[in-house]
PDB file of C-alpha atoms in Angstrom:
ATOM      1  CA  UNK A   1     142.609-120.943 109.511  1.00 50.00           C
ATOM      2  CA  UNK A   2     139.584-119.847 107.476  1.00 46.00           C
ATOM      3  CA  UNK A   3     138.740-117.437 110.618  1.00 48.00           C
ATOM      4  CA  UNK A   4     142.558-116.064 110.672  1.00 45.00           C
ATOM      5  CA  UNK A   5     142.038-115.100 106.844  1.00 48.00           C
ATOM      6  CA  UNK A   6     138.734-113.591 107.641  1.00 47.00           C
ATOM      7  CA  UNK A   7     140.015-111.455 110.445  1.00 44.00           C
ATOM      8  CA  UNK A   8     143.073-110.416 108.719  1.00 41.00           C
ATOM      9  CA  UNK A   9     140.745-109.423 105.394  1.00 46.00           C
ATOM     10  CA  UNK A  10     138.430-107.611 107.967  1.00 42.00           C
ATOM     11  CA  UNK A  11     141.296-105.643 109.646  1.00 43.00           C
ATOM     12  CA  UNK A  12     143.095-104.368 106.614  1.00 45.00           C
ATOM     13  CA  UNK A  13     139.566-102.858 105.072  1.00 48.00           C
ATOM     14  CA  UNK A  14     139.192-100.997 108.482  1.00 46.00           C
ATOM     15  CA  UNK A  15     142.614 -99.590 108.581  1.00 44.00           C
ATOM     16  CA  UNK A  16     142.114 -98.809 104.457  1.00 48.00           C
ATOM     17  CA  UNK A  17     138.724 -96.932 105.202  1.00 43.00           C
ATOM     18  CA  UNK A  18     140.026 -95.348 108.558  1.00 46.00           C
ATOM     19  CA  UNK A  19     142.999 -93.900 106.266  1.00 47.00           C
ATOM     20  CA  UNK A  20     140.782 -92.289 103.854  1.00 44.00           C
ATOM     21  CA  UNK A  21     138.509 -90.469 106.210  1.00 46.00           C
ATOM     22  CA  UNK A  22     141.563 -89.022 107.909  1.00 44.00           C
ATOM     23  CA  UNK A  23     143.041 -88.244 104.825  1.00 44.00           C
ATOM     24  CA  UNK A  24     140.129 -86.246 103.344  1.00 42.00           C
ATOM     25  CA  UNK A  25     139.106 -85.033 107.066  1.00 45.00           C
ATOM     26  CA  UNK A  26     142.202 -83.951 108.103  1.00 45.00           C
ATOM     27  CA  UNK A  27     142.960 -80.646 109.698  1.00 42.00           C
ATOM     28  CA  UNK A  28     145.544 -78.743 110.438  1.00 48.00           C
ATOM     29  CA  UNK A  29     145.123 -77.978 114.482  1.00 44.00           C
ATOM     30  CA  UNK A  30     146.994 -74.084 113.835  1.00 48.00           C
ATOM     31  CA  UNK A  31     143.683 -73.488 112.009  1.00 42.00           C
ATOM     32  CA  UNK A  32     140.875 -71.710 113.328  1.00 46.00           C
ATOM     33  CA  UNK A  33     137.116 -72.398 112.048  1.00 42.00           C
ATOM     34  CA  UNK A  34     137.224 -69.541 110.549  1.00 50.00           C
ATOM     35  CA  UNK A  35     139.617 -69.690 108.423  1.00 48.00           C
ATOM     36  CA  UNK A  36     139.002 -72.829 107.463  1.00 40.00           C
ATOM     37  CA  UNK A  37     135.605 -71.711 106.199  1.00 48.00           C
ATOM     38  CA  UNK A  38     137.256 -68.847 104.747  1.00 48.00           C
ATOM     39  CA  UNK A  39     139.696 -71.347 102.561  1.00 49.00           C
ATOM     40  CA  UNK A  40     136.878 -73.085 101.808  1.00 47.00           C
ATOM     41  CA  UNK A  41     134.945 -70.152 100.430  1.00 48.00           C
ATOM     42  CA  UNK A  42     138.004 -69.214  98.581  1.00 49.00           C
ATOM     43  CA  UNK A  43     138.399 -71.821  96.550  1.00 48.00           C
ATOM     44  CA  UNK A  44     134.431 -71.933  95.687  1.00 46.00           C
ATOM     45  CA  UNK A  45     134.815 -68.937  94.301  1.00 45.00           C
ATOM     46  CA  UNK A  46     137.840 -69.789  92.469  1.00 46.00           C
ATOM     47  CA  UNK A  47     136.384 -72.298  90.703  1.00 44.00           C
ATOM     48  CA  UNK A  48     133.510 -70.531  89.710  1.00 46.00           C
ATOM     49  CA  UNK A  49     135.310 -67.725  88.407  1.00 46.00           C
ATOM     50  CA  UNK A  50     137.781 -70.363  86.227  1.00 47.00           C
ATOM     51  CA  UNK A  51     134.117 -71.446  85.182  1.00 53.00           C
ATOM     52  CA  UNK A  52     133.151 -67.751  84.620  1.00 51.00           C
ATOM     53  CA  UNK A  53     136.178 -66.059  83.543  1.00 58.00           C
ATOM     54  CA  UNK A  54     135.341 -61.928  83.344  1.00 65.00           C
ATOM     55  CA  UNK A  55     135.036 -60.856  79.443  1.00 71.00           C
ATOM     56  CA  UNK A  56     137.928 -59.220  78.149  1.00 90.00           C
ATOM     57  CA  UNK A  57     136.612 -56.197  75.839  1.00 91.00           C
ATOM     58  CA  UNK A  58     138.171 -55.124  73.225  1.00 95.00           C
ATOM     59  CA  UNK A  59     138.135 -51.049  71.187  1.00 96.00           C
ATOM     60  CA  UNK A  60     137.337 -50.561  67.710  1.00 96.00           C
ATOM     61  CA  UNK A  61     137.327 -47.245  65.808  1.00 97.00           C
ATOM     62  CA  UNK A  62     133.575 -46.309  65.028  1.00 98.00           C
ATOM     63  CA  UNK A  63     132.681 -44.403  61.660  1.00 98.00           C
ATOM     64  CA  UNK A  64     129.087 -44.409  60.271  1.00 98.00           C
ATOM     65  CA  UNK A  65     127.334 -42.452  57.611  1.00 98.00           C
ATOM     66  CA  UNK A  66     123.590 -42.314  58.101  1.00 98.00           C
ATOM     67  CA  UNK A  67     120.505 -39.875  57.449  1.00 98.00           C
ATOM     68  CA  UNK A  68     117.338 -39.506  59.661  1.00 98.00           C
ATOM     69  CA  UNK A  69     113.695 -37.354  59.060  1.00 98.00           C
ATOM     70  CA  UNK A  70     111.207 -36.790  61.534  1.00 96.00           C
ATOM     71  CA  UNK A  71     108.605 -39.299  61.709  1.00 97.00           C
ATOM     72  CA  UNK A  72     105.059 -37.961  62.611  1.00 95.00           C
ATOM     73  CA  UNK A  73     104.610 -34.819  64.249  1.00 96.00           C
ATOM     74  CA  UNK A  74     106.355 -33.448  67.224  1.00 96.00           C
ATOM     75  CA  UNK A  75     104.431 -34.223  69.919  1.00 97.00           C
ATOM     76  CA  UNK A  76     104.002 -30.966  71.894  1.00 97.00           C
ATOM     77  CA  UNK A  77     102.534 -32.698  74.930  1.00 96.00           C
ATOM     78  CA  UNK A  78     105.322 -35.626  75.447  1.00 96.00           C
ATOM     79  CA  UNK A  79     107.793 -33.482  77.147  1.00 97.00           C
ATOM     80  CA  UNK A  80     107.556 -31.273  80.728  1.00 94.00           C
ATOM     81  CA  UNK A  81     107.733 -27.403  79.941  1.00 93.00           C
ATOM     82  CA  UNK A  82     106.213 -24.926  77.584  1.00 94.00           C
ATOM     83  CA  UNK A  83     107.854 -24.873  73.927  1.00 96.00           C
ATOM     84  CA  UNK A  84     109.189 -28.463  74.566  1.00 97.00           C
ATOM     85  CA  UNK A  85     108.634 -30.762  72.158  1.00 97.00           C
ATOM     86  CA  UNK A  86     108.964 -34.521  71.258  1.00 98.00           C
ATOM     87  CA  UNK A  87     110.596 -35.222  68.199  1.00 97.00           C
ATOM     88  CA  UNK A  88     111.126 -38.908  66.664  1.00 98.00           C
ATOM     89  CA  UNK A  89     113.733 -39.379  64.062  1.00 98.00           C
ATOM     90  CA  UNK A  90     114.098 -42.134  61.863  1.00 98.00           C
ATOM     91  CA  UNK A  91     116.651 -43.433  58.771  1.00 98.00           C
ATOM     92  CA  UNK A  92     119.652 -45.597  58.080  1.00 98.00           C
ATOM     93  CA  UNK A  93     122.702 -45.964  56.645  1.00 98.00           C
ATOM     94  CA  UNK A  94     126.387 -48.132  56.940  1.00 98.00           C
ATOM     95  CA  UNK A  95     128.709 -48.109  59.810  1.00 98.00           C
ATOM     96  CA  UNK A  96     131.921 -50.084  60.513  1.00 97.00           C
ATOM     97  CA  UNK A  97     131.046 -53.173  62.874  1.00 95.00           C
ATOM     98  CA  UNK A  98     127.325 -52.755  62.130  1.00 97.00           C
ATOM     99  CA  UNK A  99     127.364 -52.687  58.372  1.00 97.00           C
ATOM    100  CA  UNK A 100     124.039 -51.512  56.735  1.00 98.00           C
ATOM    101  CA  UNK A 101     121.167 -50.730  59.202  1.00 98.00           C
ATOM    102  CA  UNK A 102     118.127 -48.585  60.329  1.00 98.00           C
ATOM    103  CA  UNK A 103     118.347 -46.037  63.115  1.00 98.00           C
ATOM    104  CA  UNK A 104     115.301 -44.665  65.076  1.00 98.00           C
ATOM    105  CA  UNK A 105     115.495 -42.169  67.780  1.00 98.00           C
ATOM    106  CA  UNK A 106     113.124 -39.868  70.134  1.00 98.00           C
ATOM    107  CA  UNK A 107     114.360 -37.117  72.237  1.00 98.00           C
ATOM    108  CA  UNK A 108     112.994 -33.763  73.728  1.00 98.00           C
ATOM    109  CA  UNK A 109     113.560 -30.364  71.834  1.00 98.00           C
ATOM    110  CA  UNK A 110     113.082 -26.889  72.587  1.00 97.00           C
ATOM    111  CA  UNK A 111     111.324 -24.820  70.325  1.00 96.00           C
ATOM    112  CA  UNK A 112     111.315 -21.972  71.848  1.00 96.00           C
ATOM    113  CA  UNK A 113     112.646 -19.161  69.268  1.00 93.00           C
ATOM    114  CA  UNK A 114     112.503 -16.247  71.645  1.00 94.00           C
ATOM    115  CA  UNK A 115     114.853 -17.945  73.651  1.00 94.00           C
ATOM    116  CA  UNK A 116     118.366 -17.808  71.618  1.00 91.00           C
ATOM    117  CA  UNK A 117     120.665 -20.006  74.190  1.00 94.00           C
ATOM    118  CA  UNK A 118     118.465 -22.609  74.904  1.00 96.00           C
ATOM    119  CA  UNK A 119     116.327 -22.445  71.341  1.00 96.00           C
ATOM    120  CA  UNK A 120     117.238 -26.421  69.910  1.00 96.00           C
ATOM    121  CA  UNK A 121     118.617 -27.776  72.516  1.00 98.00           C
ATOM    122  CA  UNK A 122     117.883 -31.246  73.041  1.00 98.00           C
ATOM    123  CA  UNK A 123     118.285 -34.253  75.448  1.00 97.00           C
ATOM    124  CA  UNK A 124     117.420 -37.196  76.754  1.00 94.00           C
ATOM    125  CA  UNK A 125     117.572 -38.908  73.087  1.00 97.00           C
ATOM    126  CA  UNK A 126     116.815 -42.972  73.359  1.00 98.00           C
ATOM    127  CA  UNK A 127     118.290 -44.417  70.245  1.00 98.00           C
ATOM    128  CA  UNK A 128     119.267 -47.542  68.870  1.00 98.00           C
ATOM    129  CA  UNK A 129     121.417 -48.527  65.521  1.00 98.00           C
ATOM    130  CA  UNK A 130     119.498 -52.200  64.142  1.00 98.00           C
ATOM    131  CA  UNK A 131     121.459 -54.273  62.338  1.00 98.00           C
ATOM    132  CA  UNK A 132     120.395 -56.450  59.085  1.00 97.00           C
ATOM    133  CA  UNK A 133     120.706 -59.512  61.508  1.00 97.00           C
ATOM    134  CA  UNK A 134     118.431 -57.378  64.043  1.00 97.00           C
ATOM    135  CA  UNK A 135     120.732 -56.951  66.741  1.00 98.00           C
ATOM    136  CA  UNK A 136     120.392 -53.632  68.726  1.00 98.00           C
ATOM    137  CA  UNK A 137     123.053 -51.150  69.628  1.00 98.00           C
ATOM    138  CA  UNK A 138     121.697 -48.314  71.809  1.00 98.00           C
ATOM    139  CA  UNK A 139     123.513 -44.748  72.075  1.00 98.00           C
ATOM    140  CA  UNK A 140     121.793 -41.532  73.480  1.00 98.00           C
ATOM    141  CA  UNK A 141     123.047 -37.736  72.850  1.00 98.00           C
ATOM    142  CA  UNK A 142     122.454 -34.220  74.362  1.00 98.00           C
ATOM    143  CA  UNK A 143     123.390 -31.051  72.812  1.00 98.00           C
ATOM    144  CA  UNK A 144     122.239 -28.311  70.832  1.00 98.00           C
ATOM    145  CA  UNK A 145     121.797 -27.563  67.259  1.00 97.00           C
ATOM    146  CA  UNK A 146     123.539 -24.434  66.074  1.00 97.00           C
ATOM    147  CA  UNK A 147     121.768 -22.468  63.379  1.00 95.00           C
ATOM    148  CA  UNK A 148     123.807 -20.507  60.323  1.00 94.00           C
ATOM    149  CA  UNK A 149     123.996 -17.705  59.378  1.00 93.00           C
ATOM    150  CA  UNK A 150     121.207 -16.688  56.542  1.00 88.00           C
ATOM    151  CA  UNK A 151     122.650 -17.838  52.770  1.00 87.00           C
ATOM    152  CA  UNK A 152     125.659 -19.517  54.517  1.00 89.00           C
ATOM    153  CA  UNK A 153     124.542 -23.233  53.092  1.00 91.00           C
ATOM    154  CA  UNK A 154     122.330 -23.999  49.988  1.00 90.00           C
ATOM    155  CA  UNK A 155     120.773 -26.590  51.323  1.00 93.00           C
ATOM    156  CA  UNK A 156     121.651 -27.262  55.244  1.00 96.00           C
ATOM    157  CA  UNK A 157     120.054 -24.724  58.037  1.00 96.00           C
ATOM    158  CA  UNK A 158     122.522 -25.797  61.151  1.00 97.00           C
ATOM    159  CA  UNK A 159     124.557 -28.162  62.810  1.00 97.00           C
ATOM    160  CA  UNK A 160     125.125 -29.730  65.846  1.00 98.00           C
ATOM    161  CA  UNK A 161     128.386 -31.822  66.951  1.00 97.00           C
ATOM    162  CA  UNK A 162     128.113 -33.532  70.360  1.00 98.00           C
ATOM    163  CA  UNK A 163     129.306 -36.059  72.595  1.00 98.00           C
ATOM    164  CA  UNK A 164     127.319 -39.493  72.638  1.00 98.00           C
ATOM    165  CA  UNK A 165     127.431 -42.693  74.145  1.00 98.00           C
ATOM    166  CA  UNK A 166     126.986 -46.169  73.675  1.00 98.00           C
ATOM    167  CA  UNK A 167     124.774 -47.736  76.268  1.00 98.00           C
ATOM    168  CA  UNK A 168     124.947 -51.547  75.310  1.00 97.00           C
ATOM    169  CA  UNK A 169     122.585 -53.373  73.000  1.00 98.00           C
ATOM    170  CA  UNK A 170     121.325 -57.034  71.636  1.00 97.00           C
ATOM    171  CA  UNK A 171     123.350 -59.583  70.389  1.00 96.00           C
ATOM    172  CA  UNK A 172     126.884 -59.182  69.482  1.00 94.00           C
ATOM    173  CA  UNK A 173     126.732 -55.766  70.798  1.00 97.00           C
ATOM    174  CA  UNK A 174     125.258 -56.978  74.494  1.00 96.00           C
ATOM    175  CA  UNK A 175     128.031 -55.001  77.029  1.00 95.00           C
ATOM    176  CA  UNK A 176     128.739 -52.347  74.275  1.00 97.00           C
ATOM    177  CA  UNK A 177     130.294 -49.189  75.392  1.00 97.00           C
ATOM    178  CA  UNK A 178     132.234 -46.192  73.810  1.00 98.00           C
ATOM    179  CA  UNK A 179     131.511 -42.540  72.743  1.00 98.00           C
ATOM    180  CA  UNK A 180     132.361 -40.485  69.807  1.00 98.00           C
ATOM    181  CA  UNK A 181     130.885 -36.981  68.069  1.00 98.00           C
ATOM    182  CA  UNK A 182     127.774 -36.566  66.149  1.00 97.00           C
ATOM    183  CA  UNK A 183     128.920 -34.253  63.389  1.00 97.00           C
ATOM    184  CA  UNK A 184     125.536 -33.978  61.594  1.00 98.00           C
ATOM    185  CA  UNK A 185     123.765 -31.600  59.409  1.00 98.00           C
ATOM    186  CA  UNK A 186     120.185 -30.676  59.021  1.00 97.00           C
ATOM    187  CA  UNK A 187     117.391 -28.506  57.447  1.00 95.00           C
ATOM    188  CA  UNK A 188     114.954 -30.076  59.774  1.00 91.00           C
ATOM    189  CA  UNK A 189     113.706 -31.870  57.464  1.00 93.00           C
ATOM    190  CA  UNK A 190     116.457 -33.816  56.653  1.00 97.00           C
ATOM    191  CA  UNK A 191     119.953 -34.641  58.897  1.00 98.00           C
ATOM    192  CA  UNK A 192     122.982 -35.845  57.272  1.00 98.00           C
ATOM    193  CA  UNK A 193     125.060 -37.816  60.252  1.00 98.00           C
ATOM    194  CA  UNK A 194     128.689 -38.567  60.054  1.00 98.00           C
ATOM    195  CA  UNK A 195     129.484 -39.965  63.339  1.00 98.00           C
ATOM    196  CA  UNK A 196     132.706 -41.007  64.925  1.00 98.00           C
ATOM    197  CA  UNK A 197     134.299 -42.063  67.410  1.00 98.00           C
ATOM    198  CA  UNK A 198     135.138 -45.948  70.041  1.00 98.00           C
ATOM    199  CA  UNK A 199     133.367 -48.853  70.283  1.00 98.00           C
ATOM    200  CA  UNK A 200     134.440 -51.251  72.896  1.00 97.00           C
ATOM    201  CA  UNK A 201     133.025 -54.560  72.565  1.00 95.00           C
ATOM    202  CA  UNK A 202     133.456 -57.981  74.267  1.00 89.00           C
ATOM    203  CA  UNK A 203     136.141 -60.320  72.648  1.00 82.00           C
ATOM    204  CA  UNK A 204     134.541 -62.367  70.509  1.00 71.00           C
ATOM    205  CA  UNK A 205     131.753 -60.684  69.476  1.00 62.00           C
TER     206      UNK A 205
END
């Protein structure tokens, strides 16, 4: 009797285990390899994007106020070609979405005054905005700065108003993008910016 019970205790844990196998084994014969592997891939990569969902980014109006003078000398040696200088600028001010911070940027000038349509042109300008926290949003610029007339300002010399872009940054501004218009003033001594423009930033940040 005790060898019945055994058997019958045996049997039914086979069939149990032989059921699950097939269960979580099973597959359907219209199925080639290949697509099994494929379904298999798919849903990999399903979970890891549920586990990595893509950042949704979101556009904010950008206005800042800031000033900037040159610091040091222009480094005449810095940049390729004759007349070509590089200039460092460096201030602060308040923008919306950064608050108060400091500003520092270097770019390459021409100072060539016997040239009229390229004299002050610049380009290739690495800058970054540097929040009170310390976090880092980059930008760069290319353009030209337009002189006046003589006796047209009292205390500005030109202008320039071109496009630039936002090129990421540290911190809450990590994936920044967005461009706007320089709108500054200077006597080269001194540069009045009133900047404008987008600033698309991840959700969240």
């Amino acid at each position: 009797m005790k060898t019945l019970k055994t058997f019958v205790i045996v049997l039914i844990a086979l069939i149990m285990v032989t059921a699950c196998e097939k269960s979580a084994n099973e597959i359907n014969p219209d199925f080639s390899i290949d697509q099994i592997q494929s379904s298999r891939s798919s849903k990999k990569i399903a979970c890891r994007s549920s586990k990595n969902p893509v950042r949704k980014m979101v556009t904010v109006p950008f206005k800042s106020k800031f000033y900037t003078e040159q610091e040091g000398d222009i480094d005449m040696n810095a940049c390729e070609g004759d007349f070509i200088g590089l200039n460092t600028q460096i201030g602060g001010g308040n923008a919306t979405h950064l608050g108060k911070f400091t500003t520092k940027m270097t770019f390459c000038m021409n100072f060539d005054e016997s040239d009229p349509d390229n004299f002050a042109k610049y380009w290739g300008v690495d800058g970054k905005f540097i929040t009170a926290n310390g976090d880092e949003l980059w930008f760069t610029v290319s353009g030209q700065v337009i002189l006046y007339p003589p006796d047209t300002d009292p205390f500005y010399l030109a202008y320039f108003d071109d496009e630039f872009t936002f090129l990421g940054g540290t911190g809450r501004f990590s994936g920044a993008k967005g461009t706007g218009h320089t709108n500054s003033f200077t006597n080269f001594a001194h540069t009045d910016h009133n900047w404008t423009g987008t600033l698309i930033l991840p959700k969240g940040n």
